[in-house]
Short mmCIF file of C-alpha atoms and ligand atoms in Angstrom, two decimals:
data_model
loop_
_atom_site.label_atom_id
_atom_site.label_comp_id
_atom_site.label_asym_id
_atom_site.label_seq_id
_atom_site.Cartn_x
_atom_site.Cartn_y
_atom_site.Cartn_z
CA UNK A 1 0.00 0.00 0.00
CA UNK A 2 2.80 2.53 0.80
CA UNK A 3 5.46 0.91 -1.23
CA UNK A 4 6.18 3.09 -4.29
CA UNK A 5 5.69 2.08 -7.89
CA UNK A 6 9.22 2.35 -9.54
CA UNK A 7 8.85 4.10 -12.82
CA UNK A 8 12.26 3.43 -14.12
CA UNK A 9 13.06 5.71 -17.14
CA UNK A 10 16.02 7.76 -17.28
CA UNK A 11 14.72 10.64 -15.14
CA UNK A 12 13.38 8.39 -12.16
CA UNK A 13 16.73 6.51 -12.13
CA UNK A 14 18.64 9.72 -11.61
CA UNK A 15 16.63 10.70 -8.85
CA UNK A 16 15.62 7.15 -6.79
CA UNK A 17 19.70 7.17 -7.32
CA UNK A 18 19.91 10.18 -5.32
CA UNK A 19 17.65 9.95 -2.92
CA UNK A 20 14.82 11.53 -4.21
CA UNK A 21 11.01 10.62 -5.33
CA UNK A 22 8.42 12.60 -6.77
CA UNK A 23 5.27 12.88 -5.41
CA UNK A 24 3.58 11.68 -8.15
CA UNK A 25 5.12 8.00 -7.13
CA UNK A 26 3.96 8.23 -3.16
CA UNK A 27 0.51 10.16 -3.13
CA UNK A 28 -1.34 7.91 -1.77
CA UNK A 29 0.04 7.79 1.29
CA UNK A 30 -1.84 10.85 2.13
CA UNK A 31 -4.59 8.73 2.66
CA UNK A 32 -7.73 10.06 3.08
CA UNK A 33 -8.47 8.83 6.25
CA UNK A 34 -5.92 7.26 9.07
CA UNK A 35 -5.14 3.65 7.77
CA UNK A 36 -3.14 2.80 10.83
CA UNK A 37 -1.01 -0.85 10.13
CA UNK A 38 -2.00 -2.13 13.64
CA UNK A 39 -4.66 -4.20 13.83
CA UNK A 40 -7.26 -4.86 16.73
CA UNK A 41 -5.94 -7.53 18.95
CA UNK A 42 -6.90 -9.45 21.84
CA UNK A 43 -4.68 -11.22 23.97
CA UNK A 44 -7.16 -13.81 26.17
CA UNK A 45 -6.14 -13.78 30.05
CA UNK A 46 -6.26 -17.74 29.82
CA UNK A 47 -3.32 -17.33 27.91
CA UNK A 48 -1.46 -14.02 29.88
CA UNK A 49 -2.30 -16.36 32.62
CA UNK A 50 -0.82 -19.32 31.92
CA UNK A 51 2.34 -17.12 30.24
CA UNK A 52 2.63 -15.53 33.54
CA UNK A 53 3.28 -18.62 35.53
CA UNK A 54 5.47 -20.35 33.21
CA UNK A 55 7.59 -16.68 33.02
CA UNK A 56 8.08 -17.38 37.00
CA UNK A 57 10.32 -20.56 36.45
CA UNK A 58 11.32 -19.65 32.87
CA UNK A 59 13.08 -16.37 33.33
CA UNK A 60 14.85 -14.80 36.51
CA UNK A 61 14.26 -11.39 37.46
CA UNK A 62 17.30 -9.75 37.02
CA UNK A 63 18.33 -6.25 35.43
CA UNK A 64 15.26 -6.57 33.38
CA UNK A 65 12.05 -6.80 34.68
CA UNK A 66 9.70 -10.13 33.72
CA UNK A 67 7.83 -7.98 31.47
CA UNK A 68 5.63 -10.11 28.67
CA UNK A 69 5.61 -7.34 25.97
CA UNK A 70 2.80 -7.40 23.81
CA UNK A 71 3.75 -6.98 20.24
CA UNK A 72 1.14 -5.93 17.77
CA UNK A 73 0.25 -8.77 14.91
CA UNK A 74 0.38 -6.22 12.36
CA UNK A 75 3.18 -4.13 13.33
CA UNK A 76 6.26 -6.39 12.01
CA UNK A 77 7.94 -7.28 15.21
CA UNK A 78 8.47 -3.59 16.64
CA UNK A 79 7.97 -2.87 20.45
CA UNK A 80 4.90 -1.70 19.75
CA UNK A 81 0.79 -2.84 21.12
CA UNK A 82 -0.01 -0.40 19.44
CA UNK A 83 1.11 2.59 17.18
CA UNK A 84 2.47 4.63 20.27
CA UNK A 85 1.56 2.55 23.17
CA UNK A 86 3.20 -1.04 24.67
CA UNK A 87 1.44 -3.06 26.91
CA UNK A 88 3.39 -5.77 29.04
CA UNK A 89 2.32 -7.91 31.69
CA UNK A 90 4.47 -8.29 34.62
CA UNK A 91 5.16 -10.33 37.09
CA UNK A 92 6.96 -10.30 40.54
CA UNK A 93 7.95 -13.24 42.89
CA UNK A 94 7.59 -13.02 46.67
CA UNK A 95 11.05 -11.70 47.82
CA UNK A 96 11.91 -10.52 44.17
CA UNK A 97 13.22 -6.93 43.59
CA UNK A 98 13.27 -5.46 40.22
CA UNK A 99 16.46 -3.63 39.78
CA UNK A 100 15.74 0.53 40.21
CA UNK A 101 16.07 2.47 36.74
CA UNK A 102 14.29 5.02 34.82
CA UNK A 103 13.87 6.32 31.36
CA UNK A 104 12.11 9.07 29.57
CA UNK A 105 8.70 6.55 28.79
CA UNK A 106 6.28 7.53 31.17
CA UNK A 107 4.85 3.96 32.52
CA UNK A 108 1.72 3.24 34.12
CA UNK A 109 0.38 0.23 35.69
CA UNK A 110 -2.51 -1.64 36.95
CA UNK A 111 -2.67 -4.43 39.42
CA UNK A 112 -4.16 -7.73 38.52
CA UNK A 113 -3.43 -9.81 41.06
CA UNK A 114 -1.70 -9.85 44.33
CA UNK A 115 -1.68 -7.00 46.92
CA UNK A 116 1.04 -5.49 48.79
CA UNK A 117 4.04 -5.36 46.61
CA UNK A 118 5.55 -2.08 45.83
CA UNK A 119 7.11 0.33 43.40
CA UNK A 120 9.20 3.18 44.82
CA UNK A 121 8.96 5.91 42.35
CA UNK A 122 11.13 8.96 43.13
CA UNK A 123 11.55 7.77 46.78
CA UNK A 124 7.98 6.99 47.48
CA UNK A 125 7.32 3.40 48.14
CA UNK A 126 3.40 3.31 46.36
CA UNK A 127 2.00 -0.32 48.07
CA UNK A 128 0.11 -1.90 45.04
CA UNK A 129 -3.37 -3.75 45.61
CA UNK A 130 -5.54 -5.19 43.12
CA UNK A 131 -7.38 -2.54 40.96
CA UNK A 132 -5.11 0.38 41.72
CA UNK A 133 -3.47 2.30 39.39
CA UNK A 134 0.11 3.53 39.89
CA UNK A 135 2.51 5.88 37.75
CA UNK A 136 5.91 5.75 36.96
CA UNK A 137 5.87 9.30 35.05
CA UNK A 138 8.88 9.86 32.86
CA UNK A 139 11.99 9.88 33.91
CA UNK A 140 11.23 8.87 37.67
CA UNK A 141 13.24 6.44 39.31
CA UNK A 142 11.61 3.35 40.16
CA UNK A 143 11.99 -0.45 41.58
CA UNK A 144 9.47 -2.76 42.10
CA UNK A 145 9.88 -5.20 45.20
CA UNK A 146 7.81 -8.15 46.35
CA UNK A 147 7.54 -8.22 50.33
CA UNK A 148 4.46 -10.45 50.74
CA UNK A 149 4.07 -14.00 50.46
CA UNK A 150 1.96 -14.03 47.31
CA UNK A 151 2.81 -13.38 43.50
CA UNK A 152 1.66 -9.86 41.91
CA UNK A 153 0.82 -9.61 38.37
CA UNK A 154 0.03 -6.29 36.61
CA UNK A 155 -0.72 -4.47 33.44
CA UNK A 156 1.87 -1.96 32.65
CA UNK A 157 1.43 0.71 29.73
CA UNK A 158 4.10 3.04 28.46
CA UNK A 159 4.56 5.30 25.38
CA UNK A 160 7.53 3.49 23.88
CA UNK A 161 6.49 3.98 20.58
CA UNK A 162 5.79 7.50 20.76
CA UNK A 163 9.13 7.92 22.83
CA UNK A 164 10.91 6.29 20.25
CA UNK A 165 9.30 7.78 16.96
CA UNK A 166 10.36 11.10 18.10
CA UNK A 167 14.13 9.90 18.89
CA UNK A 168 13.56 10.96 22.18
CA UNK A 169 14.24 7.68 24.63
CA UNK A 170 16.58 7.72 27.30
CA UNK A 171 17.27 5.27 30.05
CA UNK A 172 19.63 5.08 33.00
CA UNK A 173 20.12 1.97 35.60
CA UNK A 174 20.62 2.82 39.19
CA UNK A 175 24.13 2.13 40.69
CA UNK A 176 21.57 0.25 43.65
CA UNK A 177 19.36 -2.15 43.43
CA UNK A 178 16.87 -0.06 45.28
CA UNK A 179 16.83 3.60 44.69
CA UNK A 180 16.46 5.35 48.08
CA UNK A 181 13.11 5.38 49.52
CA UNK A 182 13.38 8.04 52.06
CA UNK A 183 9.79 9.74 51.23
CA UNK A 184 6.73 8.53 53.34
CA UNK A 185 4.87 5.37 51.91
CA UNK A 186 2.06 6.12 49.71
CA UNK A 187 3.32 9.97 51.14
CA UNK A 188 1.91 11.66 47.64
CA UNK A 189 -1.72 9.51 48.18
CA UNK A 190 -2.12 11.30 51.41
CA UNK A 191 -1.32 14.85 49.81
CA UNK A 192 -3.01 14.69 46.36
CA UNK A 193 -5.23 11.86 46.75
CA UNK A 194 -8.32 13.78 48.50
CA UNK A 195 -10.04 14.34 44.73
CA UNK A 196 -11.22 17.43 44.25
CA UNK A 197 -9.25 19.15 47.33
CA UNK A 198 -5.49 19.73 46.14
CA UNK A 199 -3.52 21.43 48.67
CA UNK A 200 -2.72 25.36 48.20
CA UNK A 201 1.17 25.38 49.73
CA UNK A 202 2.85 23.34 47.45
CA UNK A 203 4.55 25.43 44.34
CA UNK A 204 6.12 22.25 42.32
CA UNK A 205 3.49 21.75 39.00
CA UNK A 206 5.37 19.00 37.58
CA UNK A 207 4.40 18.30 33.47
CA UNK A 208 2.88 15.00 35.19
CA UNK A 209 0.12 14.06 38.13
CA UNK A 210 1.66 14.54 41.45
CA UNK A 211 -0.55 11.62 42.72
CA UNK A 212 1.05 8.32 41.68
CA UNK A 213 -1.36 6.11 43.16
CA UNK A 214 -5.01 5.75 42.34
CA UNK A 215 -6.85 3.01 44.57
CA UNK A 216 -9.23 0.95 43.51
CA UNK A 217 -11.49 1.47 46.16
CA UNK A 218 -12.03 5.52 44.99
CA UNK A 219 -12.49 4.24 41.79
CA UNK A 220 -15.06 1.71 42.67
CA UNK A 221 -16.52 4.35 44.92
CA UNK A 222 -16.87 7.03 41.82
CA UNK A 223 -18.43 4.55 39.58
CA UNK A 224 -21.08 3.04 42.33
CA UNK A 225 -22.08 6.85 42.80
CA UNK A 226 -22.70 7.52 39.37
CA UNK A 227 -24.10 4.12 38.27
CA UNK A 228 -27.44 5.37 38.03
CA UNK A 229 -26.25 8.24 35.49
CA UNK A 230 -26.76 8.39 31.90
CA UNK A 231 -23.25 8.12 31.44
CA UNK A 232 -21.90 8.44 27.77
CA UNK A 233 -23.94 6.31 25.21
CA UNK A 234 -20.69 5.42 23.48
CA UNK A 235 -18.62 4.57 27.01
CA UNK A 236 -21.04 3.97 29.32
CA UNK A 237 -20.06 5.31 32.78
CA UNK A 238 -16.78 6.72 32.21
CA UNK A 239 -14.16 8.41 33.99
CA UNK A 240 -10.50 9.80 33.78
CA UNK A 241 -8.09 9.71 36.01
CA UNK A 242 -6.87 13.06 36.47
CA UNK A 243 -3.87 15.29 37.89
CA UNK A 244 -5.32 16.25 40.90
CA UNK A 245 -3.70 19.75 40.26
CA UNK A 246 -4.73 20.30 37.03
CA UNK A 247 -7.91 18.42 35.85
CA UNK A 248 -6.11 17.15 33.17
CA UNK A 249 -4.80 13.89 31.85
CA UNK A 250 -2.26 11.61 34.92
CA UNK A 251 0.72 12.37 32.09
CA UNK A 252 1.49 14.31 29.03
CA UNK A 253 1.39 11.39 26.76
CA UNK A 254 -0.93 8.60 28.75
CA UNK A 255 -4.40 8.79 29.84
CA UNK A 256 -6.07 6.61 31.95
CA UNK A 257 -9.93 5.72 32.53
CA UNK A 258 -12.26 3.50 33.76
CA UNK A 259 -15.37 2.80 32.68
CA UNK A 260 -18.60 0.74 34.11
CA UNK A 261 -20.68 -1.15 31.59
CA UNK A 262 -24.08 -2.02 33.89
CA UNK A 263 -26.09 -5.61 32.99
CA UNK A 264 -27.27 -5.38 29.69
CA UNK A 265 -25.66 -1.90 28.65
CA UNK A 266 -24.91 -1.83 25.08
CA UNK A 267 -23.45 0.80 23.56
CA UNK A 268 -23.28 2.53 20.24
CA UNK A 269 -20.71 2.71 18.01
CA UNK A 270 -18.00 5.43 17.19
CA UNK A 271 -14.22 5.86 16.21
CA UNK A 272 -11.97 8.12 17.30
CA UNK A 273 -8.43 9.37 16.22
CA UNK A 274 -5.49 8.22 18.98
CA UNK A 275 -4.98 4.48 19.69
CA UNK A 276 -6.06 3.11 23.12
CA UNK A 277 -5.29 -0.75 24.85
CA UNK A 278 -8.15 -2.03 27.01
CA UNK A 279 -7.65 -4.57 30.16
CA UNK A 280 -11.45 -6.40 31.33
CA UNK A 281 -11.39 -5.78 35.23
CA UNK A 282 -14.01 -7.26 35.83
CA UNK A 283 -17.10 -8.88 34.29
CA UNK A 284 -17.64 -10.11 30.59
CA UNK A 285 -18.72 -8.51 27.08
CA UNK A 286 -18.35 -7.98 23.96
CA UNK A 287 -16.59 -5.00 21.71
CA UNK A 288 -16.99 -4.98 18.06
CA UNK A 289 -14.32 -3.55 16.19
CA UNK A 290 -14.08 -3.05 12.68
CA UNK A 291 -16.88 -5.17 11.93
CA UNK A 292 -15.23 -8.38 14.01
CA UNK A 293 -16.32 -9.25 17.58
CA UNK A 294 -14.16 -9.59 20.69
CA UNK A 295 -15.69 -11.31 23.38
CA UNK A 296 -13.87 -10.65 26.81
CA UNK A 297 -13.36 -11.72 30.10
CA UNK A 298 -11.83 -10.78 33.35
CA UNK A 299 -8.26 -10.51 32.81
CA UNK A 300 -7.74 -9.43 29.07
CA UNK A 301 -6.15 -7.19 26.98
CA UNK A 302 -7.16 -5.84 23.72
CA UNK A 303 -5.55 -3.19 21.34
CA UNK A 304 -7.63 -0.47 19.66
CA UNK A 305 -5.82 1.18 16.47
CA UNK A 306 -7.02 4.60 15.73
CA UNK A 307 -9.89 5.22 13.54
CA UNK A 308 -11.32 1.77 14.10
CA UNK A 309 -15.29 1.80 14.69
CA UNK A 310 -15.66 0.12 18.04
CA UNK A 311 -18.31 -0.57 19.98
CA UNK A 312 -18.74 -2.11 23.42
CA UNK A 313 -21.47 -4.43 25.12
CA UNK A 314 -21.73 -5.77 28.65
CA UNK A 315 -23.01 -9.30 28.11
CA UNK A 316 -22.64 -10.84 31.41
CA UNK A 317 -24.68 -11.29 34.12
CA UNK A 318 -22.84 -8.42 36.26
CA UNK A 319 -21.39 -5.30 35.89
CA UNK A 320 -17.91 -5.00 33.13
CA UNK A 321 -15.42 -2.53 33.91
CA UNK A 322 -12.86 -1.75 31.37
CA UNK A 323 -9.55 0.03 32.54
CA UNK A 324 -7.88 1.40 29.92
CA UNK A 325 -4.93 3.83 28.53
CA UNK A 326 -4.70 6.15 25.02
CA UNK A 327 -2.44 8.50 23.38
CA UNK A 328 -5.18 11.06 23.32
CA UNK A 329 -3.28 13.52 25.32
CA UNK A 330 -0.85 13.66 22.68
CA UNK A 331 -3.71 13.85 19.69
CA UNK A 332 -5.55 16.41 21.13
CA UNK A 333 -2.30 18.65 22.30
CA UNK A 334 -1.56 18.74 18.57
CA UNK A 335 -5.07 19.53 17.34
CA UNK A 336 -5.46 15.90 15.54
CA UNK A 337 -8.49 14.85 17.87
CA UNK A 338 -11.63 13.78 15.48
CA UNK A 339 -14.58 11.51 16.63
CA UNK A 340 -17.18 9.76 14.14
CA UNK A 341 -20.36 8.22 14.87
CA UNK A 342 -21.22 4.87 13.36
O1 GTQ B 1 8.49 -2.08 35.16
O2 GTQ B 1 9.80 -0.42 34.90
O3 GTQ B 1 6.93 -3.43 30.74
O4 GTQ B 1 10.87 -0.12 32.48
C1 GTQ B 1 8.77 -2.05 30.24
C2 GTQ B 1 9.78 -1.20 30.69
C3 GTQ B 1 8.05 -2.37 32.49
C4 GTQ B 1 9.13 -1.32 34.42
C5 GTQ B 1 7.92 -2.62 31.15
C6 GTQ B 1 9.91 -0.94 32.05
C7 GTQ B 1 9.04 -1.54 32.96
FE1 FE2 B 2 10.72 1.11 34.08
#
C-alpha cells in the first residue's frame, strides 16, 4: 500500500539514485483517512495467565524486569501494542526486587493480582493492591519489590512507541538495586489523593500528576455513585483519572480511565483518532471492532488502532469494567483529535 511504484526511465533513475522521489510516485500515502497498520488484537487472560506462571520458572528477574511485551500482529515485530503505546504484563515473585532504573517513557500500571508489593517511584514506596493504578511518570526512578508472600501480576502501559518515533528515549540503571526510599509510603496519596481538594502550599506543577497512586477502592466508589447516570452512550459510565492539580490527563502522553458497563448496557458505536489498549477488570462482554467481535473476560487485553469503529457491550450477568490507557493527550495537544459516529 505505501510501497512506491518504480517508474524506471532515465529521469526516475537519476533521482531514486539520489535519494529523491516525486510525489507523483507516493501520493497515496496521504490517505484520506488514518489507515493505521495495527490491527485490533486481543490477547485472552487464559493465555497471559498461563504465560505468567510459566515466566516465573522460565526467566529470573534480574536487570530486566519479567515484562511479557505485547507486540502488535500487524506491526512487524516492533515494540509496539499499538502505534504509540506497549502493553506488558508483569510479574513479581515473593522476595523478588526489580532492579531501580528510569527512562524518559512515562509507565503506568494496573494491578491484577496480588496486593502489597511495591514500586518506589522517586523515593515513594506506592504499596500496590488489586485494581489500583500507579505511575511511573517519565523519567522517575523506580523499583518494584515483592515483600508479601503471594505473587503480583500487573498491566503496565508506556509510550515506547511515541518515545521512540520522536528519537527521544533515554534510560539510566541505578548504581543500587533499590533507589532510596526516604519519602513517606504512599506519602503523595495522602497529599493529592483527597479528589477534588489539592492542597494550596505546594509550588512544584510538575508536566505529570503529582498523585502516583489511584486506589481501587475511589475508583469503585466514583463509579457506584454515578451508576445510576446516563453516562456516555458510546462509554457507558466513564471516567479519567486526572492530575489532581490540574484536571487534566495523569501524564502528558498517557491517559487513563475506567469505565462501568451495567447488565445489559450496550453501547453505540464510534471511532476516534489516537490508539487506546483495554484490560477487562471485571465482568464479561463484547466489543466490536471493525466489523469483528471480541468477546472478553476478566483478565484481558485488547488493542484499539485509531480510527477503528468500536463498539462495546456488557453481556454478562454483572457489571464489566474496562480500565484502559490512550495517546489522546498527545492527539488532542496537537489539534489531531476527530470523533465519528457509526
Ligand atoms: O516495570 O519499569 O513493561 O521499564 C517495560 C519497561 C516495564 C518497568 C515494562 C519498564 C518496565
Ligand atoms: Fe521502568
Amino acid at each position: 500500500m505505501n510501497a512506491p511504484t518504480k517508474t524506471e526511465d532515465a529521469f526516475h533513475e537519476l533521482i531514486h539514485r539520489n535519494h529523491m522521489w516525486g510525489l507523483w510516485e507516493i501520493a497515496s500515502q496521504m490517505t484520506p483517512q488514518p489507515r493505521p497498520e495495527a490491527v485490533p488484537h486481543q490477547w485472552k487472560w487464559a493465555l497471559l495467565e498461563e504465560v505468567a506462571r510459566q515466566s516465573a520458572t522460565a526467566v529470573p528477574v534480574g536487570d530486566e524486569r519479567r515484562a511479557m511485551q505485547l507486540f502488535n500482529p500487524g506491526l512487524n515485530g516492533q515494540w509496539a501494542t499499538t502505534n504509540t503505546l506497549i502493553a506488558a504484563v508483569q510479574v513479581l515473585l515473593p522476595g523478588e526486587v526489580a532492579r531501580a532504573h528510569r527512562h524518559s517513557p512515562a509507565a503506568i500500571r494496573f494491578i491484577i493480582s496480588g496486593n502489597g508489593a511495591y514500586t518506589a517511584v522517586e523515593g515513594e514506596k506506592v504499596i500496590m493492591r488489586e485494581g489500583d493504578l500507579v505511575l511511573t511518570p517519565s523519567w522517575q526512578w523506580h523499583d518494584h519489590g515483592n515483600e508479601t508472600s503471594e505473587t503480583v501480576v500487573w498491566m503496565d502501559g508506556l509510550d515506547v512507541p511515541l518515545t521512540k518515533a520522536l528519537n527521544c528515549i533515554f534510560f539510566e540503571m541505578h548504581r543500587n538495586q533499590k533507589a532510596d526510599h526516604g519519602k513517606p509510603v504512599n506519602g503523595s496519596k495522602a497529599l493529592y489523593g483527597h479528589g477534588h481538594l489539592a492542597p494550596t502550599w505546594v509550588k512544584e506543577r510538575p508536566r505529570f500528576s503529582p498523585l502516583m497512586l489511584y486506589s481501587f477502592e475511589q475508583t469503585m466508589d466514583a463509579l457506584n455513585a454515578l451508576r445510576s447516570s446516563e453516562g456516555s452512550p458510546y462509554d457507558g459510565i466513564s471516567l479519567e483519572y486526572t492530575n489532581p492539580q490540574t484536571g487534566g490527563p495523569v501524564t502528558p502522553t498517557i491517559a487513563c480511565r475506567v469505565q462501568l458497563l451495567r447488565k445489559g448496557e450496550k453501547l453505540k458505536a464510534r471511532r476516534v483518532t489516537g490508539s487506546s489498549v483495554f484490560h477487562v477488570v471485571r465482568g464479561k462482554g463484547r466489543t466490536v471492532i471493525d466489523g469483528k467481535p471480541f468477546d472478553w473476560a476478566k483478565g484481558d487485553i485488547i488493542a484499539l488502532p485509531s480510527w477503528a469503529p468500536h463498539a462495546h457491550e456488557n453481556t454478562g450477568a454483572e457489571d464489566a469494567i474496562l480500565f484502559s490507557i490512550s495517546d489522546r493527550p498527545v492527539i488532542e495537544a496537537l489539534g489531531f483529535y476527530r470523533e465519528e459516529l457509526a
